[in-house]
XYZ file of C-alpha atoms in Angstrom:
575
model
C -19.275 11.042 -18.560
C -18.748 14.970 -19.078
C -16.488 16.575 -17.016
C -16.729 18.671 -13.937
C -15.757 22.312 -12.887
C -12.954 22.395 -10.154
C -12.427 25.199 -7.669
C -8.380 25.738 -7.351
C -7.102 26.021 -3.871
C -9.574 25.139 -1.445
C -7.799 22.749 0.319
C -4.087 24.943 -0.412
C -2.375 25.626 -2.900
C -2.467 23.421 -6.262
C -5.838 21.458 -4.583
C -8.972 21.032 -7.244
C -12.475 20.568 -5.887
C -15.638 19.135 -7.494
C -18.009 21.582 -7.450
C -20.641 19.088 -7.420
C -20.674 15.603 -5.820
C -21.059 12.114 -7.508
C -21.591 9.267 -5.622
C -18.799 6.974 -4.868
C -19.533 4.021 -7.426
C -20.077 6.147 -10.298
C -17.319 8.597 -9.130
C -14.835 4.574 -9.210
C -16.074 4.273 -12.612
C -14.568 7.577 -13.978
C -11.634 7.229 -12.579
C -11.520 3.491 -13.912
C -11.939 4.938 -17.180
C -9.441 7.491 -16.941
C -6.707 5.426 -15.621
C -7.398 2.865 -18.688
C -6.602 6.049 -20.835
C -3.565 7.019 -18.440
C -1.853 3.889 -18.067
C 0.947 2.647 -21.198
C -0.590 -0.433 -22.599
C -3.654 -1.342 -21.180
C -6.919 -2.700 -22.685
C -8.549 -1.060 -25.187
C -10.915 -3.893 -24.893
C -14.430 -2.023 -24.241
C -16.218 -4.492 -23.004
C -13.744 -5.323 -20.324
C -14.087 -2.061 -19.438
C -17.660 -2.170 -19.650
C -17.474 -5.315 -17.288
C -16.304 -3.704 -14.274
C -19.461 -3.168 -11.633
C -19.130 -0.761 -8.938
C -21.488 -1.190 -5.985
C -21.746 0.321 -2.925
C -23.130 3.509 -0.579
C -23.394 6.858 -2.210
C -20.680 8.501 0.812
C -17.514 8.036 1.165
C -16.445 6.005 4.215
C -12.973 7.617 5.001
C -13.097 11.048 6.233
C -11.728 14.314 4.433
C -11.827 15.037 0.758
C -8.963 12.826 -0.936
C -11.097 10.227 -3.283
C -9.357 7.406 -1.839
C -11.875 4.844 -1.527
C -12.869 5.781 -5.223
C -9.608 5.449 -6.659
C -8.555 2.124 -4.739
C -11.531 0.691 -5.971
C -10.709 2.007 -9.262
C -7.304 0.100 -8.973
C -8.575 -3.115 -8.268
C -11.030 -2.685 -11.135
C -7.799 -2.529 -13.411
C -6.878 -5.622 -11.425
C -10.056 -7.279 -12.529
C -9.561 -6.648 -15.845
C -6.209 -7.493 -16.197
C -6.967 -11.025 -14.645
C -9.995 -11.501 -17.228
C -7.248 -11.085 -19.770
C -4.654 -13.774 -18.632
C -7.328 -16.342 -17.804
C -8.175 -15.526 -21.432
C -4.346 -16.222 -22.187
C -4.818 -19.587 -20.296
C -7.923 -20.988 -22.457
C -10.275 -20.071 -20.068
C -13.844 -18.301 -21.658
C -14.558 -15.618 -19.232
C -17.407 -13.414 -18.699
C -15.184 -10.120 -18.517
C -17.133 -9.160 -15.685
C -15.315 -7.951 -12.671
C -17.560 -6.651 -9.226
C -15.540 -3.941 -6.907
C -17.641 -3.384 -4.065
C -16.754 0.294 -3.069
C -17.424 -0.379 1.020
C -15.410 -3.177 0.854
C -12.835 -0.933 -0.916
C -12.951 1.653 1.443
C -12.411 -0.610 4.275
C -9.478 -2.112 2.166
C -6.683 0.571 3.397
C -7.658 -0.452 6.907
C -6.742 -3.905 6.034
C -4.209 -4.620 9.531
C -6.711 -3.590 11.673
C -9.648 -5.612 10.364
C -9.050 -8.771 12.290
C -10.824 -10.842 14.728
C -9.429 -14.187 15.812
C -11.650 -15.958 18.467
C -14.466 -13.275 19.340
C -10.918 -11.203 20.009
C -9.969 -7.819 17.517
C -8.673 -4.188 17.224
C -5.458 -4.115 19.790
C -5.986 -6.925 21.615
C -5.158 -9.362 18.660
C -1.620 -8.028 19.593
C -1.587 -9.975 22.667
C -2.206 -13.314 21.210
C 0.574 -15.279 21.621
C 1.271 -16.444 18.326
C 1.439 -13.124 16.834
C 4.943 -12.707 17.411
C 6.546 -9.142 17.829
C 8.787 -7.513 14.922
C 8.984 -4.087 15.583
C 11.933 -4.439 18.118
C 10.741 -1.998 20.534
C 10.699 0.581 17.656
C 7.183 1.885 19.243
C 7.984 1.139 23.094
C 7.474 4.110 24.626
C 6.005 7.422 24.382
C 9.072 9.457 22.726
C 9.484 6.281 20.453
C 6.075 5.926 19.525
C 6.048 10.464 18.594
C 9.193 9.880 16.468
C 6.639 9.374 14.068
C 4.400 12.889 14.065
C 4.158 15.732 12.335
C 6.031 18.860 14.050
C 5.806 22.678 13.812
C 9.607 23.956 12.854
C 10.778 27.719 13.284
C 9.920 28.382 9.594
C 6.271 29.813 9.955
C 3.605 27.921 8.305
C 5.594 25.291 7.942
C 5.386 21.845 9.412
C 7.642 18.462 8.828
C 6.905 14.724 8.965
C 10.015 13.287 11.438
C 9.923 9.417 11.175
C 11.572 7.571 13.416
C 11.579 4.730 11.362
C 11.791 1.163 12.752
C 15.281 2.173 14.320
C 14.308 5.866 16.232
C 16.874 6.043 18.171
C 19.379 7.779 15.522
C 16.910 10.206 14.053
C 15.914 11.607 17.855
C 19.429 12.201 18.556
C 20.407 13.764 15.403
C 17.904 16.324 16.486
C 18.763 16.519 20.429
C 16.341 14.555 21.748
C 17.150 11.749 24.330
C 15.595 8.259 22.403
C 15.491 6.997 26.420
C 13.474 9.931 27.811
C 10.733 8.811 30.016
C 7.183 10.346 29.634
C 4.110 9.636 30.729
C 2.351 10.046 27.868
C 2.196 10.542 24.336
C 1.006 14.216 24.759
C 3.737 14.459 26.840
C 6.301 12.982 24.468
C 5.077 15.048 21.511
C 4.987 18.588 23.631
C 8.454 17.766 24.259
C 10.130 16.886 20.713
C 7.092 19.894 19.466
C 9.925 22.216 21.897
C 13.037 20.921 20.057
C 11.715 20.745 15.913
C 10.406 24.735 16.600
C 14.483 25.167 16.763
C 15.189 24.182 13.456
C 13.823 26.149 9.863
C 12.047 23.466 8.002
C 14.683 23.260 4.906
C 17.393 22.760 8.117
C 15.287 19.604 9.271
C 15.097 18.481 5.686
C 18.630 18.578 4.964
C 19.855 17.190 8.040
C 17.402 14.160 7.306
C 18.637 14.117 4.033
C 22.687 14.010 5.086
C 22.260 11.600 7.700
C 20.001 8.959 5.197
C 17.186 9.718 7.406
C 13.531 9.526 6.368
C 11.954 12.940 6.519
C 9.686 15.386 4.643
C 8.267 18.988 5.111
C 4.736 18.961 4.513
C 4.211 19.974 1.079
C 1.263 21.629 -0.310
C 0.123 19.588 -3.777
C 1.864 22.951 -5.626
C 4.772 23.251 -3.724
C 5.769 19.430 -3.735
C 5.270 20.130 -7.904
C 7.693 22.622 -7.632
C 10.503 20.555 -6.389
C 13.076 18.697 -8.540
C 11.949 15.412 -6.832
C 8.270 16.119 -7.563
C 9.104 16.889 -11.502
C 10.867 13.671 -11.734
C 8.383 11.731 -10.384
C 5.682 13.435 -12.350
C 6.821 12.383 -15.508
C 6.234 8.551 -14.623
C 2.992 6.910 -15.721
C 1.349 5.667 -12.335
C 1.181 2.032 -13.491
C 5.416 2.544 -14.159
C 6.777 -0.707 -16.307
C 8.426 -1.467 -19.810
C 10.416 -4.368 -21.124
C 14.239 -4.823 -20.230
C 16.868 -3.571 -23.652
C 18.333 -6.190 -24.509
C 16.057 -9.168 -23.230
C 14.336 -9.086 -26.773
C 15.627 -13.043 -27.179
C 14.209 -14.191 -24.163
C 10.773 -15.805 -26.042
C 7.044 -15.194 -24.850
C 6.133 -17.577 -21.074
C 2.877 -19.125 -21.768
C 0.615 -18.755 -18.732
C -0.440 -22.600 -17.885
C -3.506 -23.887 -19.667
C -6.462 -25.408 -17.674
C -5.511 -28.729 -18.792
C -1.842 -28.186 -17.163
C -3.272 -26.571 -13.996
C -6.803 -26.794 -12.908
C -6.325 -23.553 -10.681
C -8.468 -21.464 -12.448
C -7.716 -18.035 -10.607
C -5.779 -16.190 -12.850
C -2.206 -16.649 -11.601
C -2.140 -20.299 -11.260
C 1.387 -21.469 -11.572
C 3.161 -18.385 -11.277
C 6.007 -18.209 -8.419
C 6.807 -14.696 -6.679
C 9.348 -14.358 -4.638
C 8.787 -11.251 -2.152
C 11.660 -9.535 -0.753
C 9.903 -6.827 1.596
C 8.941 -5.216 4.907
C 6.222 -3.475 6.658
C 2.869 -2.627 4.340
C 2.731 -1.964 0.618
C 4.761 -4.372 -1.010
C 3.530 -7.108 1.262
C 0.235 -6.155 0.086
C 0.992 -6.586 -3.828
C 2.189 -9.948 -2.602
C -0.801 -10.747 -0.960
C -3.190 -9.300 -3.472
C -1.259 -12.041 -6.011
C -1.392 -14.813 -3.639
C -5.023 -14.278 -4.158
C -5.088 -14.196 -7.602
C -3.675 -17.699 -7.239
C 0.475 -16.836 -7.561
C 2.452 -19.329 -5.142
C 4.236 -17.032 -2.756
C 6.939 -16.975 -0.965
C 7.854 -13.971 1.755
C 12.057 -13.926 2.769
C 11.822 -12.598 6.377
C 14.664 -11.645 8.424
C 14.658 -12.102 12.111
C 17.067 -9.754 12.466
C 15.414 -6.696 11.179
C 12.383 -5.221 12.342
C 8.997 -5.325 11.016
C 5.697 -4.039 11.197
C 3.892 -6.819 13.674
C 0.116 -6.422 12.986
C 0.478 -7.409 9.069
C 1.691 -11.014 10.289
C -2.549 -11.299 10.939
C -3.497 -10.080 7.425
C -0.783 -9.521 4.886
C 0.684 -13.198 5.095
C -2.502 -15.031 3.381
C -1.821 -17.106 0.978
C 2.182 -17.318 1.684
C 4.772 -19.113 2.968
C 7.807 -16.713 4.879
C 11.278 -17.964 5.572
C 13.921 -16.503 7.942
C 17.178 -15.725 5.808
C 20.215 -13.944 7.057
C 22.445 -12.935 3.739
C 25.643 -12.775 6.166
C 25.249 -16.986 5.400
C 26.851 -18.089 2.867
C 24.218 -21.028 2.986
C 21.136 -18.432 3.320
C 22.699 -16.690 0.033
C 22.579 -19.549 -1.788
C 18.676 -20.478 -0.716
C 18.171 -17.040 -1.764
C 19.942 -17.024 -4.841
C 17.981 -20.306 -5.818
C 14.369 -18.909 -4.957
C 15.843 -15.777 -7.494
C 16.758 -18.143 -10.154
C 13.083 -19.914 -10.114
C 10.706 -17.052 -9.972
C 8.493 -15.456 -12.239
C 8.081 -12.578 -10.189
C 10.196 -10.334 -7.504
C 9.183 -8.037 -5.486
C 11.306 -5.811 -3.819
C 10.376 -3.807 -1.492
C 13.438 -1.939 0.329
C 14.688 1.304 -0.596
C 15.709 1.353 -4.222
C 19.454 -0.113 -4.956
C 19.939 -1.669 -1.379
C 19.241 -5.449 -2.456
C 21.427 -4.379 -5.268
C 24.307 -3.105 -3.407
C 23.994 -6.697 -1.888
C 23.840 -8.687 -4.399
C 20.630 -9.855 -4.863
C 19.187 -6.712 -6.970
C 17.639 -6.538 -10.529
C 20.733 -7.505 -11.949
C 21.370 -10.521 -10.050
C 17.669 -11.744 -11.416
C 18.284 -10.229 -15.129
C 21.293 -12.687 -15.652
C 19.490 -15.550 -14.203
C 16.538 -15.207 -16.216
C 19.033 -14.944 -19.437
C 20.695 -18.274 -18.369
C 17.288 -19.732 -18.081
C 15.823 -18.680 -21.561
C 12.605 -17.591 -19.136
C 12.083 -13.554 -18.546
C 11.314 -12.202 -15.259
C 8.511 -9.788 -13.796
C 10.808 -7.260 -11.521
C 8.674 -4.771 -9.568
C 10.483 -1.827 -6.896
C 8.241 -0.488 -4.347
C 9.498 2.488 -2.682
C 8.895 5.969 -1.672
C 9.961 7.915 -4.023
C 9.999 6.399 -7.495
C 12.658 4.533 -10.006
C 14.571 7.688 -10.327
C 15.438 11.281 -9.181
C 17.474 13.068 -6.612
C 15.320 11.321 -3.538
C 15.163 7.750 -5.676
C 17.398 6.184 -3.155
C 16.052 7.981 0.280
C 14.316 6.099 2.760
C 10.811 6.806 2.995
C 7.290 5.231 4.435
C 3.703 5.328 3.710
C 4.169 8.613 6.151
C 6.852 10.499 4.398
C 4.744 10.144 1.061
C 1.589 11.585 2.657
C 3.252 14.873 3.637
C 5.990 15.597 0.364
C 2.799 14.959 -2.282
C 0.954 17.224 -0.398
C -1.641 14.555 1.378
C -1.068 15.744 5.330
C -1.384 19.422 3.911
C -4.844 18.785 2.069
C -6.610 16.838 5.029
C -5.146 19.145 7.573
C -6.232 22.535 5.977
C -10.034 20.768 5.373
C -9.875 19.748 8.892
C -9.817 23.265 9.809
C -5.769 23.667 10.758
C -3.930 26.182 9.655
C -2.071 26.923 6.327
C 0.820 24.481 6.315
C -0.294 22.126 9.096
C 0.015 18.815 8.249
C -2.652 15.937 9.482
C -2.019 12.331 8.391
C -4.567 10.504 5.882
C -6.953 8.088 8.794
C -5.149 5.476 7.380
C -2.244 3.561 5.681
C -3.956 4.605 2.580
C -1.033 5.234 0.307
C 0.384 1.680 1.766
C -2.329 -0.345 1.248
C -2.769 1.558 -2.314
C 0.262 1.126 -3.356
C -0.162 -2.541 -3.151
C -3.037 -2.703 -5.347
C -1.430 -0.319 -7.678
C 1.438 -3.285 -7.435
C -0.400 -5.993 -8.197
C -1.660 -4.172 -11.276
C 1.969 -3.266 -12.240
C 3.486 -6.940 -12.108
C 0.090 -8.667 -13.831
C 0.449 -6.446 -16.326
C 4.276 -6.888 -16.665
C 3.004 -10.943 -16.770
C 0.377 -10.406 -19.135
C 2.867 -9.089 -21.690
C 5.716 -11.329 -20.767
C 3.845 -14.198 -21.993
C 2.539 -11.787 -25.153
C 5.829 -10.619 -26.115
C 8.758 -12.587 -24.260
C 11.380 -10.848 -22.460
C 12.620 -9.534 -19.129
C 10.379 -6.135 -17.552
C 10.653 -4.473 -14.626
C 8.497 -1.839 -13.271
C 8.197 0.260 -10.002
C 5.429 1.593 -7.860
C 6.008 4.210 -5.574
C 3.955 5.814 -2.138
C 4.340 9.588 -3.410
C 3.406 8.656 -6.914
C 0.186 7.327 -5.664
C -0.666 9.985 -3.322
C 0.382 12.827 -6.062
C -1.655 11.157 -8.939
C -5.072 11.505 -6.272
C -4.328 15.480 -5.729
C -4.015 15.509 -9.493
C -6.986 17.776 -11.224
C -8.776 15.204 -13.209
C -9.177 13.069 -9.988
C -11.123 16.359 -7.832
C -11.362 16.425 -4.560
C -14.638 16.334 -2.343
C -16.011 19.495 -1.350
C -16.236 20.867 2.260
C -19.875 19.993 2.972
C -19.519 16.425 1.807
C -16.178 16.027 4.466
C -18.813 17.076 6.780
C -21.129 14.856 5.203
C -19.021 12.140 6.093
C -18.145 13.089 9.502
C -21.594 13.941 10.528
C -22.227 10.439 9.313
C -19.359 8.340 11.189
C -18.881 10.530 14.050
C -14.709 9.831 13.476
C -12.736 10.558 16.722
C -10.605 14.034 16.070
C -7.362 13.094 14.232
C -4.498 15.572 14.791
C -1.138 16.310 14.010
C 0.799 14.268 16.332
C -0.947 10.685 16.179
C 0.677 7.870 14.989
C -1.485 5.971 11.888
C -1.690 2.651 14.070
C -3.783 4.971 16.604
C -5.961 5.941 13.810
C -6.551 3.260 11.944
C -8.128 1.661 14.665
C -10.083 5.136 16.092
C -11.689 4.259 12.173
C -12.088 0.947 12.706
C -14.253 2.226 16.165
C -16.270 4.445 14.331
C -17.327 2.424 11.508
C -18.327 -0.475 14.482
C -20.657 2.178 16.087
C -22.287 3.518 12.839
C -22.638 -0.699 12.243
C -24.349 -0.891 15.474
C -26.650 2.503 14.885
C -27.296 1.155 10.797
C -27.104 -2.683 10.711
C -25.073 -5.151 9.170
C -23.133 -2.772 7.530
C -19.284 -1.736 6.641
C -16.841 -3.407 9.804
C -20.098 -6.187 10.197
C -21.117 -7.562 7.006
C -19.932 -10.726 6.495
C -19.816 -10.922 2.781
C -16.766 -8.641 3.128
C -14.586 -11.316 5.085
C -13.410 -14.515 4.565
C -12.474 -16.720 7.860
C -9.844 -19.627 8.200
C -10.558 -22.424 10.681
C -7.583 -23.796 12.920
C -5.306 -20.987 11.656
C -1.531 -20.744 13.231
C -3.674 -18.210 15.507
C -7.172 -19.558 16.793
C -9.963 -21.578 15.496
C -11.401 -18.837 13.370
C -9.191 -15.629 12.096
C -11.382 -13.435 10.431
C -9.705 -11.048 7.790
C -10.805 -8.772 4.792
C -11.676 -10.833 1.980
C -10.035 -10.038 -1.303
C -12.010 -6.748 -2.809
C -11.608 -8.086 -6.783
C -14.582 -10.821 -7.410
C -15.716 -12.429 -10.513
C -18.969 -12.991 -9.462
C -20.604 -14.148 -12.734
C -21.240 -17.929 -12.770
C -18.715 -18.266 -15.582
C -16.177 -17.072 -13.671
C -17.120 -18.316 -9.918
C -13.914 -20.516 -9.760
C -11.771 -17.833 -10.638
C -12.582 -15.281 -8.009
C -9.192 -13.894 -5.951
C -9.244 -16.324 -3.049
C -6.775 -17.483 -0.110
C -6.172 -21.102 0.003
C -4.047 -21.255 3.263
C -4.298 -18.660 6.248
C -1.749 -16.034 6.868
C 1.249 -17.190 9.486
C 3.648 -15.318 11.336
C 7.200 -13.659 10.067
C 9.706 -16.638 9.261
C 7.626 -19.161 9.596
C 8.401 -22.345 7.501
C 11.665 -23.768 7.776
C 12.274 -24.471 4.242
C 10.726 -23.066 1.073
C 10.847 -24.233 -2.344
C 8.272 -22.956 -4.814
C 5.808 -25.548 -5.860
């Protein structure tokens, strides 16, 4: 597949455009390819390669010109392949074919939003009474709810993510604003912080975010985040980030189980994750592994907030207990659910499980005691290392520092330096595939070669590798292309991304209703549960990796128990 010319600086500065388009399944298989080249230790197996079928519309279904739906379905191509190879680990004779269909991927980062329980969806799911809400009143109210928005400052051409987090309060105040303020409406709210971030220069807000261990970013051009310290670091990281442990070299190889010692035939049959996470991404890798057949359990706590609508979607296939590590007895459940897994995720900012106790090193010298290595993945913001490796950050922050929110707000027509958030939690939702990818492989090779490994995936790695050159982005007639197409409501700087997620889960219903079966109504992109915790039949997005060759039929990424709410099961024990 020859190469393309790109046009620098369309879309700002360090931005490379195709100069001619290519559909969106062909356009998943180049980028499959590449990231096989790009990514430390993967197949060189052709054929697996080979094996991966894209299928799908020619257009993109997520507007502006990031390849998004191209490169998730690229990532859970790699998935597919990297499954093929540890059911061939297990005995099984596969066809190495994997299917990614590329509207199903495109619908993928929309995931949360995707459900319908009882003829109910989109909002109103929130109201069903079993879907119990996490978020603390972190999105209450108007000023709450534009905590999270992306703000002019007094530097010109120069906007800034503010993120109020799941705990606002603090971060209004340190900038004057009054977290109780009434409005009476969004608009209003935003006018009114809009008055108080135009006080500050841009580097001001960023280091005040920065000395109070506040989540923050100035919207970054691609270039400009390149140019920072933080953006070097991270650039030298291979997306798909992991490598053995020094000094777990004794530790010998963990055989996957064979098909005569577990008749599961999806790939991860046997294997026990523990996930330690909030919100969207990690929960997702979690998820993704659940469906590859991995026996998962999710450590909630009741205490902390959460992100509410992912109880409906990102819980399939798990069980969640409510721990509180200011128990000595809940330490010791945790500590125990550490000492048995295969895998952990963890999913809070880098060192804070750690600096409790229950960090990488906590699971290093329990694997060593049990002559059985461990798969250790950190999901975060900012990568395993750097000057922002320990900041907070969220799906949000990400999109502006890579340079995202600058790229889709210049080919919206905005200004230089105005920053418009992605439709969707695209860099979330990515992430966890790109997860997935990172701990199979880290399993793959554990039972090759034996030892501890540990990897990380990180929000701004993901959204940096996309602006990269090799990737391209779509040119300005196709973005109208796909707006002309799907009609998308206008998307602005100061809209939260649960507000558009489901203005693009509207417009993909209408352009169902004007074209068929198609995109938010085909049904061969769900998969429903009967009798769940939350009606008679949830409806969710199916699993986007499927072996659909009759060889493999009994191996396809499937749920076998519907998604329940936070802290759900009493007890937990892995099976």
């Amino acid at each position: 597949m020859a190469a393309q010319d790109r046009v620098e600086g369309v879309y700002g500065p360090g931005s490379f455009t195709d100069t001619a388009f290519t559909s969106v399944p062909v356009e998943s298989k180049r980028l499959l390819v590449e990231l096989a080249k790009k990514t430390p230790g993967f197949t060189t197996d052709q054929s697996l390669i080979d094996g991966v079928k894209f299928v799908g519309d020619e257009l993109p279904c997520i507007p502006g010109p990031i390849k998004s739906q191209a490169f998730v379905a690229a990532l859970h191509g790699l998935a597919g392949i990297v499954g093929h190879e540890i059911l061939q680990l297990r005995g099984f004779k596969t066809s190495g074919e994997t299917t990614v269909n590329t509207d199903a991927a495109g619908m993928f980062p929309a995931t949360p939003a995707l459900v319908h329980i009882d003829g109910s969806d989109g909002p109103q799911i929130l109201k069903n009474p079993a879907v119990k809400a996490f978020d603390h009143g972190a999105l209450g109210t108007p000023v709450k709810l534009r905590s999270q928005a992306i703000y002019p400052t007094a530097t010109p051409g120069v906007w800034f993510q503010l993120h109020g987090s799941l705990g606002p309060e603090p971060i209004l105040r340190s900038i004057g604003v009054d977290p109780n303020a009434t409005f009476a409406s969004g608009d209003e709210a935003y006018e009114h912080i809009k008055k108080v971030t135009q006080t500050y220069t841009a580097s001001d807000l960023e280091q005040l975010m920065l000395s109070r261990g506040f989540p923050g970013s100035i919207v970054h051009s691609p270039a400009s985040w390149l140019d920072t310290t933080m953006g070097r670091s991270l650039a030298r990281h291979p997306l798909v980030d992991y490598s053995k442990v020094q000094f777990t070299e004794n530790i010998p190889p963990v055989a996957f189980p064979t098909a005569q010692e577990n008749p599961d035939a999806r790939p991860l049959a046997g294997v026990k994750v523990l996930e330690l996470a909030r919100v969207i991404a990690a929960p997702a890798c979690g998820t993704i592994l659940a469906a590859m057949g991995a026996d998962v359990i999710r450590v909630n706590s009741s205490r902390l907030p959460d992100f509410t609508p992912a109880q409906v979607t990102l819980m399939a296939g798990k069980r969640s207990i409510d721990l509180d590590l200011k128990k000595d007895k809940d330490k010791e459940t945790l500590e125990s659910l550490v000492a048995d897994a295969d895998v952990i995720i963890q999913g809070y900012r880098l060192g804070s499980l750690e600096r409790r106790g229950f960090g990488r090193s906590l699971a290093l010298k329990l694997a060593s005691a049990r002559k059985r290595g461990v798969v250790y993945l950190d999901e975060n913001c900012y990568g395993p290392d750097g000057y922002y490796a320990e900041r907070p950050g969220w799906q949000q922050i990400a999109d502006a520092a890579a340079g995202s929110s600058y790229v889709i707000g210049k080919s919206y027509g905005f200004p230089d330096g105005q920053g418009v958030l992605p439709s969707l939690p695209i860099s979330d939702m990515s992430t966890g595939i790109l997860s997935a990818v990172n701990v199979m492989s880290m399993l793959r090779d554990r039972a090759r070669y034996g030892g501890s490994w540990s990897g990380c995936s990180s929000l701004t790695g993901y959204n940096a590798a996309t602006l990269q050159s090799w990737v391209g982005l779509y040119q300005p007639d196709i973005v109208k292309r796909i707006q002309d197409r799907f009609q998308f409501e206008p998307m602005t700087s100061d809209l939260h991304v649960i507000e558009l997620y489901y203005a693009i889960a509207r417009s993909w219903d209408r352009y169902a209703e004007r074209s068929g079966n198609s995109y938010t109504r085909n049904e061969e992109f769900y998969t429903h549960f009967k009798d769940s915790v939350y009606g008679k039949d949830l409806r969710i997005l199916a699993p986007i990796v499927q072996y659909t060759n009759p060889l493999d039929r009994d191996s396809t990424p499937t749920w076998t128990s519907p998604p329940v709410p936070f802290c759900f099961n009493e007890t937990a024990v892995f099976n």
